[in-house]
Amino acid sequence: MLDIAVAYNRFKFLGEEFLTWLWFAIDQDPSILRKADPDLSSLEIGNRIVLEKRHEKAFERMTIKGENAGLEEAMLALQKGALVAELNLVYRSAEHKWQFTLKGESLNLSSMKTPKIAAPQNLEDMEGAILEKIFLYDKILQFLEKLYKTFIEYRLSDNWQKRHVGLIKKWSRSCL
């Protein structure tokens, strides 16, 4: 049995590959996203993206942040072999909006902003408000779980290296 630290270090690249693939899917094939959640109106890159490239002797990290920031430098980093380490996402469904950051190394969510809910008027309404907030968090967790499952199916397929990696590389070159 693998020690948990060894397993973590051995497979942490999967999260970064997932985020890179997710950016590609957002830009090139939103139908994949809608299969994971038919209620999805849009999934967009938010106000922050972090890319990392590991060399044998060096480590590079690039952060691009700000509203409407250009992603040309991020595309150039992808072309040079970097992967997405963190991705801020904006998920929209009907008139509702969620914003959160997903970290590739651990697939942790941070900075989650859910749609506003009505403030409870009394103690009896508190339970309903709590359940509604839990539902809003769970909606994103279920969505990401389905997307990750789709990614893993692609990643384990015989077509991953030949087809999917080639499409992602072609996409990153064509965006400049």
Coordinates of N, CA, C and O in Angstrom, one line a residue:
M1 N 0.8 -1.2 0.0 CA 0.0 0.0 0.0 C 0.9 1.3 0.0 O 1.9 1.3 0.7
L2 N 0.5 2.2 -0.8 CA 1.3 3.5 -0.9 C 1.1 4.3 0.3 O -0.1 4.5 0.8
D3 N 2.1 4.9 0.8 CA 2.0 5.9 1.8 C 1.2 7.1 1.2 O 1.4 7.4 0.0
I4 N 0.4 7.7 2.0 CA -0.4 8.8 1.4 C 0.4 10.0 0.9 O 0.0 10.5 -0.1
A5 N 1.5 10.3 1.5 CA 2.3 11.4 1.0 C 2.9 11.0 -0.4 O 3.0 11.8 -1.3
V6 N 3.3 9.8 -0.5 CA 3.9 9.3 -1.8 C 2.9 9.3 -2.9 O 3.1 9.8 -4.0
A7 N 1.7 8.8 -2.6 CA 0.6 8.8 -3.5 C 0.2 10.3 -3.9 O 0.0 10.6 -5.1
Y8 N 0.1 11.2 -2.9 CA -0.2 12.6 -3.2 C 0.8 13.2 -4.2 O 0.4 13.8 -5.2
N9 N 2.1 13.0 -3.9 CA 3.1 13.6 -4.8 C 3.1 12.9 -6.1 O 3.4 13.6 -7.1
R10 N 2.8 11.6 -6.2 CA 2.9 10.9 -7.5 C 1.8 11.4 -8.4 O 1.9 11.4 -9.6
F11 N 0.6 11.7 -7.9 CA -0.6 11.9 -8.7 C -1.1 13.3 -8.7 O -2.1 13.6 -9.2
K12 N -0.4 14.3 -8.0 CA -0.9 15.6 -8.0 C -0.9 16.3 -9.3 O -1.7 17.3 -9.5
F13 N -0.2 15.8 -10.3 CA -0.2 16.4 -11.6 C -1.6 16.3 -12.3 O -2.0 17.1 -13.2
L14 N -2.4 15.3 -11.8 CA -3.7 15.1 -12.4 C -4.6 16.3 -12.2 O -5.4 16.7 -13.1
G15 N -4.5 17.0 -11.1 CA -5.4 18.2 -10.9 C -5.0 19.3 -11.8 O -5.8 20.0 -12.4
E16 N -3.7 19.4 -12.1 CA -3.2 20.5 -13.0 C -3.6 20.2 -14.4 O -4.0 21.0 -15.2
E17 N -3.5 18.9 -14.8 CA -4.0 18.5 -16.1 C -5.5 18.7 -16.2 O -6.0 19.1 -17.3
F18 N -6.2 18.4 -15.2 CA -7.7 18.6 -15.2 C -8.0 20.1 -15.4 O -8.9 20.4 -16.2
L19 N -7.4 21.0 -14.7 CA -7.7 22.4 -14.9 C -7.3 22.9 -16.2 O -8.0 23.7 -16.8
T20 N -6.2 22.4 -16.8 CA -5.8 22.8 -18.2 C -6.9 22.3 -19.2 O -7.3 23.0 -20.0
W21 N -7.3 21.0 -19.0 CA -8.3 20.5 -19.8 C -9.6 21.2 -19.7 O -10.3 21.5 -20.7
L22 N -9.9 21.6 -18.4 CA -11.2 22.4 -18.2 C -11.2 23.7 -18.9 O -12.2 24.1 -19.5
W23 N -10.0 24.4 -18.9 CA -9.9 25.7 -19.6 C -10.2 25.4 -21.1 O -10.9 26.2 -21.8
F24 N -9.6 24.4 -21.6 CA -9.8 24.0 -23.0 C -11.2 23.7 -23.3 O -11.8 24.2 -24.3
A25 N -11.9 23.0 -22.4 CA -13.3 22.6 -22.6 C -14.2 23.9 -22.6 O -15.1 24.0 -23.4
I26 N -13.9 24.8 -21.7 CA -14.7 26.0 -21.6 C -14.6 26.8 -22.9 O -15.6 27.3 -23.4
D27 N -13.4 26.8 -23.4 CA -13.1 27.6 -24.6 C -13.6 26.9 -25.9 O -14.0 27.6 -26.9
Q28 N -13.4 25.6 -26.0 CA -13.6 24.9 -27.3 C -14.8 24.0 -27.3 O -15.3 23.7 -28.4
D29 N -15.2 23.4 -26.2 CA -16.3 22.4 -26.3 C -17.2 22.5 -25.1 O -17.2 21.6 -24.2
P30 N -18.0 23.6 -25.0 CA -18.9 23.8 -23.8 C -20.0 22.6 -23.7 O -20.5 22.5 -22.7
S31 N -20.2 21.9 -24.8 CA -21.1 20.8 -24.7 C -20.7 19.8 -23.6 O -21.6 19.1 -23.0
I32 N -19.4 19.6 -23.4 CA -18.9 18.7 -22.3 C -19.4 19.2 -21.0 O -19.8 18.4 -20.1
L33 N -19.4 20.5 -20.8 CA -19.8 21.1 -19.5 C -21.3 20.9 -19.3 O -21.7 20.6 -18.2
R34 N -22.1 21.1 -20.4 CA -23.5 20.9 -20.2 C -24.0 19.5 -20.0 O -25.0 19.3 -19.4
K35 N -23.1 18.5 -20.4 CA -23.4 17.2 -20.1 C -23.3 16.9 -18.6 O -24.1 16.1 -18.0
A36 N -22.4 17.6 -17.9 CA -22.2 17.5 -16.5 C -23.3 18.2 -15.7 O -23.6 17.8 -14.6
D37 N -23.9 19.3 -16.3 CA -25.0 20.0 -15.7 C -25.9 20.7 -16.7 O -25.5 21.7 -17.2
P38 N -27.0 20.1 -17.0 CA -27.9 20.6 -18.0 C -28.4 22.0 -17.7 O -28.8 22.8 -18.5
D39 N -28.4 22.4 -16.4 CA -28.8 23.7 -15.9 C -27.8 24.8 -16.2 O -28.1 26.0 -16.1
L40 N -26.6 24.4 -16.6 CA -25.5 25.4 -16.8 C -25.8 26.4 -17.9 O -26.2 26.0 -19.0
S41 N -25.7 27.6 -17.6 CA -25.9 28.7 -18.7 C -24.5 29.0 -19.2 O -24.3 29.1 -20.4
S42 N -23.5 29.1 -18.3 CA -22.1 29.4 -18.8 C -21.1 29.1 -17.7 O -21.5 29.1 -16.5
L43 N -19.9 28.7 -18.1 CA -18.8 28.6 -17.2 C -17.7 29.4 -17.8 O -17.3 29.2 -19.0
E44 N -17.1 30.4 -17.1 CA -16.2 31.3 -17.6 C -14.9 31.3 -16.7 O -15.0 31.1 -15.5
I45 N -13.8 31.7 -17.3 CA -12.6 32.0 -16.5 C -12.9 33.3 -15.8 O -13.3 34.3 -16.4
G46 N -12.6 33.3 -14.5 CA -12.8 34.4 -13.7 C -11.7 35.4 -13.7 O -11.1 35.6 -14.7
N47 N -11.3 35.9 -12.5 CA -10.4 37.0 -12.5 C -9.0 36.6 -12.0 O -8.1 37.4 -11.7
R48 N -8.7 35.3 -12.1 CA -7.4 34.8 -11.7 C -7.1 33.4 -12.3 O -7.9 32.5 -12.3
I49 N -5.8 33.3 -12.8 CA -5.4 32.0 -13.3 C -3.9 31.9 -12.9 O -3.1 32.9 -13.1
V50 N -3.5 30.8 -12.4 CA -2.1 30.5 -12.0 C -1.6 29.3 -12.8 O -2.3 28.3 -12.9
L51 N -0.4 29.5 -13.5 CA 0.2 28.5 -14.3 C 1.5 28.1 -13.6 O 2.2 29.0 -13.1
E52 N 1.9 26.8 -13.7 CA 3.2 26.4 -13.2 C 3.9 25.5 -14.2 O 3.2 24.7 -14.9
K53 N 5.2 25.6 -14.2 CA 6.0 24.7 -15.0 C 7.1 24.2 -14.2 O 7.9 25.0 -13.6
R54 N 7.3 22.9 -14.1 CA 8.3 22.3 -13.3 C 9.4 21.8 -14.2 O 9.1 21.1 -15.1
H55 N 10.6 22.2 -14.0 CA 11.8 21.7 -14.6 C 12.5 20.8 -13.7 O 12.2 20.8 -12.5
E56 N 13.5 20.1 -14.1 CA 14.3 19.3 -13.2 C 14.9 20.1 -12.1 O 15.0 19.7 -11.0
K57 N 15.4 21.3 -12.5 CA 16.2 22.1 -11.5 C 15.5 23.4 -11.1 O 15.9 24.1 -10.3
A58 N 14.3 23.7 -11.8 CA 13.7 25.0 -11.6 C 12.2 24.8 -11.5 O 11.6 23.8 -11.9
F59 N 11.6 25.9 -11.1 CA 10.1 25.9 -10.9 C 9.7 27.3 -11.3 O 10.2 28.3 -10.8
E60 N 8.8 27.4 -12.3 CA 8.2 28.7 -12.7 C 6.8 28.8 -12.3 O 6.0 27.8 -12.5
R61 N 6.3 30.0 -11.9 CA 4.9 30.2 -11.5 C 4.5 31.5 -12.1 O 5.2 32.5 -11.9
M62 N 3.4 31.6 -12.8 CA 2.9 32.8 -13.3 C 1.4 33.0 -12.9 O 0.6 32.1 -13.0
T63 N 1.1 34.2 -12.4 CA -0.2 34.5 -12.0 C -0.7 35.7 -12.8 O -0.1 36.7 -13.0
I64 N -1.9 35.5 -13.4 CA -2.6 36.5 -14.1 C -3.9 36.8 -13.4 O -4.7 35.9 -13.2
K65 N -4.1 38.1 -13.0 CA -5.3 38.4 -12.3 C -5.8 39.7 -12.7 O -5.1 40.5 -13.3
G66 N -7.0 39.9 -12.4 CA -7.7 41.2 -12.7 C -8.9 40.9 -13.6 O -8.9 39.9 -14.4
E67 N -9.9 41.8 -13.5 CA -11.1 41.6 -14.3 C -10.7 41.9 -15.8 O -9.9 42.8 -16.1
N68 N -11.2 41.1 -16.7 CA -10.9 41.2 -18.1 C -9.4 41.2 -18.5 O -9.0 41.8 -19.4
A69 N -8.6 40.4 -17.7 CA -7.2 40.3 -18.0 C -7.0 39.5 -19.2 O -7.7 38.5 -19.5
G70 N -6.1 39.9 -20.0 CA -5.7 39.1 -21.2 C -5.0 37.8 -20.9 O -4.2 37.8 -20.0
L71 N -5.4 36.8 -21.6 CA -4.8 35.5 -21.3 C -3.7 35.1 -22.3 O -3.4 33.9 -22.4
E72 N -3.2 36.0 -23.1 CA -2.2 35.7 -24.1 C -1.0 35.1 -23.5 O -0.4 34.2 -24.0
E73 N -0.5 35.7 -22.3 CA 0.7 35.2 -21.6 C 0.4 33.8 -21.1 O 1.3 33.0 -21.1
A74 N -0.8 33.6 -20.6 CA -1.1 32.2 -20.1 C -1.0 31.2 -21.3 O -0.5 30.1 -21.1
M75 N -1.5 31.6 -22.4 CA -1.5 30.7 -23.6 C 0.0 30.4 -24.0 O 0.3 29.3 -24.3
L76 N 0.8 31.4 -23.9 CA 2.2 31.3 -24.2 C 2.9 30.3 -23.2 O 3.7 29.5 -23.6
A77 N 2.5 30.5 -22.0 CA 3.0 29.6 -20.9 C 2.6 28.1 -21.2 O 3.4 27.2 -21.0
L78 N 1.3 27.9 -21.6 CA 0.9 26.6 -22.0 C 1.7 26.0 -23.1 O 2.1 24.8 -23.1
Q79 N 2.0 26.8 -24.1 CA 2.8 26.4 -25.2 C 4.2 25.9 -24.8 O 4.8 25.0 -25.4
K80 N 4.7 26.5 -23.7 CA 6.0 26.2 -23.2 C 6.0 25.1 -22.2 O 7.0 24.8 -21.6
G81 N 4.8 24.5 -22.0 CA 4.7 23.3 -21.1 C 4.2 23.5 -19.8 O 4.2 22.6 -19.0
A82 N 3.7 24.7 -19.5 CA 3.1 25.0 -18.2 C 1.7 24.4 -18.1 O 1.1 24.1 -19.1
L83 N 1.3 24.1 -16.9 CA -0.1 23.6 -16.7 C -0.8 24.6 -15.7 O -0.2 25.3 -15.0
V84 N -2.1 24.6 -15.7 CA -2.9 25.4 -14.9 C -2.9 24.9 -13.5 O -3.2 23.7 -13.2
A85 N -2.4 25.7 -12.5 CA -2.4 25.3 -11.1 C -3.5 25.7 -10.3 O -4.0 25.1 -9.3
E86 N -4.1 26.9 -10.6 CA -5.3 27.4 -10.0 C -6.1 28.1 -11.0 O -5.6 28.8 -11.9
L87 N -7.4 28.0 -10.9 CA -8.3 28.6 -11.9 C -9.5 29.2 -11.1 O -10.2 28.5 -10.4
N88 N -9.8 30.5 -11.3 CA -10.9 31.1 -10.8 C -12.0 31.0 -11.8 O -11.8 31.3 -13.0
L89 N -13.2 30.5 -11.4 CA -14.3 30.2 -12.3 C -15.5 30.9 -12.0 O -15.8 31.2 -10.8
V90 N -16.3 31.3 -13.0 CA -17.6 31.9 -12.8 C -18.7 30.9 -13.4 O -18.6 30.7 -14.6
Y91 N -19.5 30.4 -12.6 CA -20.5 29.4 -13.0 C -21.9 30.2 -13.0 O -22.2 30.8 -12.0
R92 N -22.6 30.1 -14.1 CA -23.9 30.7 -14.2 C -25.0 29.7 -14.5 O -24.8 28.9 -15.4
S93 N -26.1 29.8 -13.8 CA -27.2 28.9 -14.1 C -28.5 29.8 -13.9 O -28.7 30.3 -12.8
A94 N -29.2 29.9 -15.0 CA -30.4 30.8 -15.0 C -29.9 32.2 -14.5 O -29.0 32.7 -15.1
E95 N -30.5 32.8 -13.5 CA -30.1 34.1 -13.1 C -29.1 34.0 -11.9 O -28.8 35.1 -11.3
H96 N -28.7 32.9 -11.6 CA -27.8 32.7 -10.4 C -26.3 32.6 -10.9 O -26.0 32.2 -12.0
K97 N -25.4 33.1 -10.0 CA -24.0 33.1 -10.3 C -23.2 32.6 -9.1 O -23.4 33.1 -7.9
W98 N -22.2 31.8 -9.3 CA -21.3 31.3 -8.3 C -19.9 31.7 -8.8 O -19.7 31.7 -10.0
Q99 N -19.0 32.0 -7.9 CA -17.6 32.3 -8.3 C -16.7 31.6 -7.2 O -17.0 31.7 -6.0
F100 N -15.7 31.0 -7.7 CA -14.8 30.2 -6.8 C -13.5 29.9 -7.5 O -13.4 30.1 -8.7
T101 N -12.5 29.6 -6.7 CA -11.2 29.2 -7.2 C -11.0 27.7 -6.9 O -11.3 27.2 -5.8
L102 N -10.5 27.0 -7.9 CA -10.2 25.6 -7.9 C -8.7 25.4 -8.0 O -8.1 25.9 -8.9
K103 N -8.1 24.7 -7.0 CA -6.7 24.5 -7.0 C -6.4 23.1 -7.5 O -7.0 22.1 -7.1
G104 N -5.5 23.1 -8.4 CA -5.2 21.8 -9.1 C -4.5 20.8 -8.2 O -4.8 19.6 -8.3
E105 N -3.6 21.2 -7.4 CA -2.8 20.3 -6.6 C -3.7 19.4 -5.7 O -3.4 18.2 -5.6
S106 N -4.7 20.0 -5.1 CA -5.5 19.2 -4.2 C -7.0 19.2 -4.6 O -7.8 18.6 -3.9
L107 N -7.3 19.9 -5.6 CA -8.7 20.1 -6.1 C -9.6 20.7 -5.0 O -10.8 20.5 -4.9
N108 N -9.0 21.5 -4.2 CA -9.7 22.3 -3.1 C -10.4 23.5 -3.8 O -9.9 24.1 -4.7
L109 N -11.5 23.8 -3.2 CA -12.3 25.0 -3.6 C -11.9 26.1 -2.6 O -11.9 25.8 -1.4
S110 N -11.8 27.3 -3.0 CA -11.6 28.4 -2.1 C -12.4 29.6 -2.7 O -12.8 29.7 -3.8
S111 N -12.6 30.6 -1.8 CA -13.2 31.9 -2.2 C -14.6 31.7 -2.8 O -14.9 32.4 -3.8
M112 N -15.3 30.7 -2.4 CA -16.6 30.4 -3.0 C -17.6 31.5 -2.6 O -17.8 31.9 -1.5
K113 N -18.2 32.1 -3.7 CA -19.3 33.0 -3.5 C -20.5 32.4 -4.2 O -20.5 32.2 -5.4
T114 N -21.6 32.2 -3.4 CA -22.8 31.6 -4.0 C -23.8 32.7 -4.2 O -23.6 33.8 -3.7
P115 N -24.9 32.3 -4.9 CA -25.9 33.3 -5.1 C -26.5 33.7 -3.7 O -26.5 32.9 -2.8
K116 N -26.9 34.9 -3.6 CA -27.5 35.4 -2.3 C -28.8 34.7 -2.1 O -29.6 34.4 -3.0
I117 N -29.0 34.4 -0.8 CA -30.3 33.8 -0.4 C -31.0 34.8 0.5 O -30.4 35.7 1.1
A118 N -32.3 34.6 0.7 CA -33.1 35.5 1.5 C -32.6 35.3 3.0 O -32.5 34.2 3.4
A119 N -32.5 36.4 3.6 CA -32.1 36.3 5.1 C -33.3 35.8 5.9 O -34.4 36.2 5.6
P120 N -33.0 34.9 6.8 CA -34.1 34.3 7.6 C -34.7 35.4 8.4 O -34.0 36.2 9.0
Q121 N -36.0 35.4 8.5 CA -36.7 36.5 9.2 C -36.9 36.1 10.7 O -37.0 37.0 11.6
N122 N -36.8 34.8 11.0 CA -36.9 34.4 12.4 C -36.2 33.1 12.5 O -35.6 32.5 11.6
L123 N -36.2 32.5 13.7 CA -35.4 31.3 14.0 C -36.0 30.1 13.3 O -35.2 29.2 12.9
E124 N -37.3 30.1 13.0 CA -37.9 29.0 12.3 C -37.4 28.9 10.8 O -37.3 27.9 10.2
D125 N -37.1 30.1 10.2 CA -36.6 30.2 8.8 C -35.1 29.8 8.7 O -34.6 29.6 7.6
M126 N -34.4 29.7 9.8 CA -33.0 29.5 9.8 C -32.6 28.2 9.2 O -31.7 28.1 8.4
E127 N -33.4 27.1 9.5 CA -33.1 25.8 9.0 C -33.2 25.8 7.4 O -32.4 25.3 6.7
G128 N -34.3 26.4 6.9 CA -34.4 26.5 5.5 C -33.3 27.3 4.8 O -32.8 26.9 3.7
A129 N -32.8 28.3 5.4 CA -31.7 29.1 4.9 C -30.5 28.3 4.9 O -29.7 28.4 3.9
I130 N -30.2 27.6 5.9 CA -29.0 26.7 6.0 C -29.1 25.7 4.9 O -28.1 25.4 4.2
L131 N -30.2 25.0 4.8 CA -30.4 24.0 3.8 C -30.2 24.5 2.4 O -29.6 23.9 1.5
E132 N -30.7 25.7 2.1 CA -30.6 26.3 0.8 C -29.1 26.6 0.5 O -28.6 26.4 -0.6
K133 N -28.4 27.1 1.5 CA -26.9 27.4 1.3 C -26.2 26.1 1.1 O -25.3 26.1 0.2
I134 N -26.5 25.1 1.8 CA -25.8 23.8 1.5 C -26.1 23.3 0.1 O -25.2 22.8 -0.6
F135 N -27.3 23.5 -0.3 CA -27.7 23.1 -1.7 C -26.9 23.8 -2.7 O -26.4 23.3 -3.7
L136 N -26.7 25.1 -2.5 CA -25.9 25.9 -3.4 C -24.4 25.5 -3.5 O -23.8 25.5 -4.6
Y137 N -23.8 25.1 -2.4 CA -22.5 24.6 -2.4 C -22.4 23.3 -3.0 O -21.5 23.0 -3.8
D138 N -23.4 22.4 -2.7 CA -23.4 21.1 -3.3 C -23.6 21.1 -4.8 O -23.0 20.2 -5.5
K139 N -24.3 22.0 -5.3 CA -24.5 22.1 -6.8 C -23.2 22.2 -7.5 O -22.9 21.5 -8.5
I140 N -22.3 23.0 -7.0 CA -21.0 23.2 -7.6 C -20.1 21.9 -7.4 O -19.4 21.5 -8.3
L141 N -20.2 21.4 -6.2 CA -19.4 20.2 -5.9 C -19.8 19.0 -6.8 O -19.0 18.3 -7.4
Q142 N -21.1 18.8 -7.0 CA -21.6 17.8 -7.9 C -21.2 18.0 -9.4 O -20.8 17.1 -10.1
F143 N -21.2 19.3 -9.8 CA -20.8 19.7 -11.1 C -19.4 19.3 -11.3 O -19.0 18.7 -12.3
L144 N -18.5 19.7 -10.4 CA -17.1 19.5 -10.5 C -16.8 18.0 -10.5 O -15.9 17.5 -11.2
E145 N -17.5 17.3 -9.7 CA -17.3 15.8 -9.6 C -17.6 15.2 -10.9 O -16.8 14.3 -11.4
K146 N -18.7 15.6 -11.6 CA -19.0 15.0 -12.9 C -18.0 15.4 -13.9 O -17.6 14.6 -14.8
L147 N -17.5 16.7 -13.9 CA -16.5 17.1 -14.9 C -15.2 16.3 -14.6 O -14.6 15.9 -15.6
Y148 N -14.8 16.1 -13.4 CA -13.6 15.4 -13.1 C -13.7 13.9 -13.6 O -12.8 13.4 -14.1
K149 N -14.9 13.3 -13.4 CA -15.1 12.0 -13.8 C -14.9 11.9 -15.4 O -14.3 11.0 -15.9
T150 N -15.5 12.9 -16.1 CA -15.4 12.9 -17.5 C -13.9 13.0 -17.9 O -13.4 12.3 -18.8
F151 N -13.2 13.9 -17.2 CA -11.8 14.1 -17.5 C -11.0 12.8 -17.3 O -10.2 12.4 -18.2
I152 N -11.3 12.1 -16.2 CA -10.5 10.9 -15.9 C -10.8 9.8 -17.0 O -10.0 9.1 -17.4
E153 N -12.1 9.8 -17.4 CA -12.4 8.8 -18.5 C -11.6 9.1 -19.8 O -11.1 8.2 -20.4
Y154 N -11.5 10.4 -20.1 CA -10.7 10.8 -21.3 C -9.2 10.5 -21.0 O -8.5 10.0 -21.9
R155 N -8.8 10.8 -19.8 CA -7.3 10.7 -19.4 C -6.9 9.2 -19.5 O -5.8 8.9 -19.9
L156 N -7.8 8.3 -19.1 CA -7.5 6.9 -19.1 C -7.7 6.2 -20.5 O -7.3 5.0 -20.7
S157 N -8.3 6.9 -21.4 CA -8.6 6.3 -22.7 C -7.3 6.2 -23.6 O -6.3 6.9 -23.3
D158 N -7.4 5.4 -24.6 CA -6.3 5.2 -25.5 C -6.1 6.5 -26.3 O -5.0 6.7 -26.9
N159 N -7.1 7.3 -26.5 CA -7.1 8.5 -27.3 C -6.4 9.7 -26.6 O -6.3 10.7 -27.2
W160 N -6.1 9.6 -25.3 CA -5.7 10.8 -24.6 C -4.5 11.4 -25.2 O -4.5 12.6 -25.6
Q161 N -3.4 10.7 -25.4 CA -2.2 11.2 -25.9 C -2.3 11.6 -27.3 O -1.9 12.7 -27.7
K162 N -2.9 10.8 -28.1 CA -3.0 11.0 -29.6 C -4.0 12.2 -29.9 O -3.7 13.0 -30.7
R163 N -5.2 12.1 -29.3 CA -6.2 13.0 -29.7 C -6.3 14.2 -28.8 O -6.2 15.4 -29.2
H164 N -6.6 14.0 -27.5 CA -6.9 15.1 -26.6 C -5.7 16.0 -26.4 O -5.9 17.3 -26.4
V165 N -4.6 15.5 -26.1 CA -3.4 16.3 -25.9 C -3.1 17.1 -27.1 O -2.8 18.3 -27.1
G166 N -3.2 16.5 -28.3 CA -3.0 17.2 -29.6 C -4.0 18.3 -29.8 O -3.6 19.4 -30.2
L167 N -5.2 18.1 -29.4 CA -6.2 19.2 -29.6 C -5.9 20.4 -28.6 O -6.1 21.5 -29.0
I168 N -5.5 20.0 -27.4 CA -5.2 21.1 -26.4 C -4.0 21.9 -26.9 O -4.0 23.1 -26.8
K169 N -3.0 21.2 -27.4 CA -1.8 21.9 -27.9 C -2.1 22.8 -29.1 O -1.7 23.9 -29.2
K170 N -2.9 22.2 -30.0 CA -3.4 23.0 -31.2 C -4.2 24.3 -30.8 O -4.0 25.3 -31.3
W171 N -5.0 24.1 -29.8 CA -5.8 25.2 -29.3 C -4.9 26.3 -28.7 O -5.1 27.5 -29.0
S172 N -4.0 25.9 -27.9 CA -3.1 26.9 -27.2 C -2.3 27.7 -28.3 O -2.0 28.8 -28.1
R173 N -1.9 27.0 -29.4 CA -1.1 27.7 -30.4 C -2.0 28.6 -31.2 O -1.6 29.6 -31.7
S174 N -3.3 28.2 -31.4 CA -4.2 29.0 -32.3 C -4.7 30.3 -31.6 O -5.2 31.2 -32.2
C175 N -4.6 30.4 -30.3 CA -5.1 31.5 -29.5 C -4.2 32.7 -29.5 O -4.6 33.7 -29.0
L176 N -3.1 32.6 -30.1 CA -2.1 33.8 -30.0 C -2.2 34.6 -31.3 O -2.6 34.2 -32.3

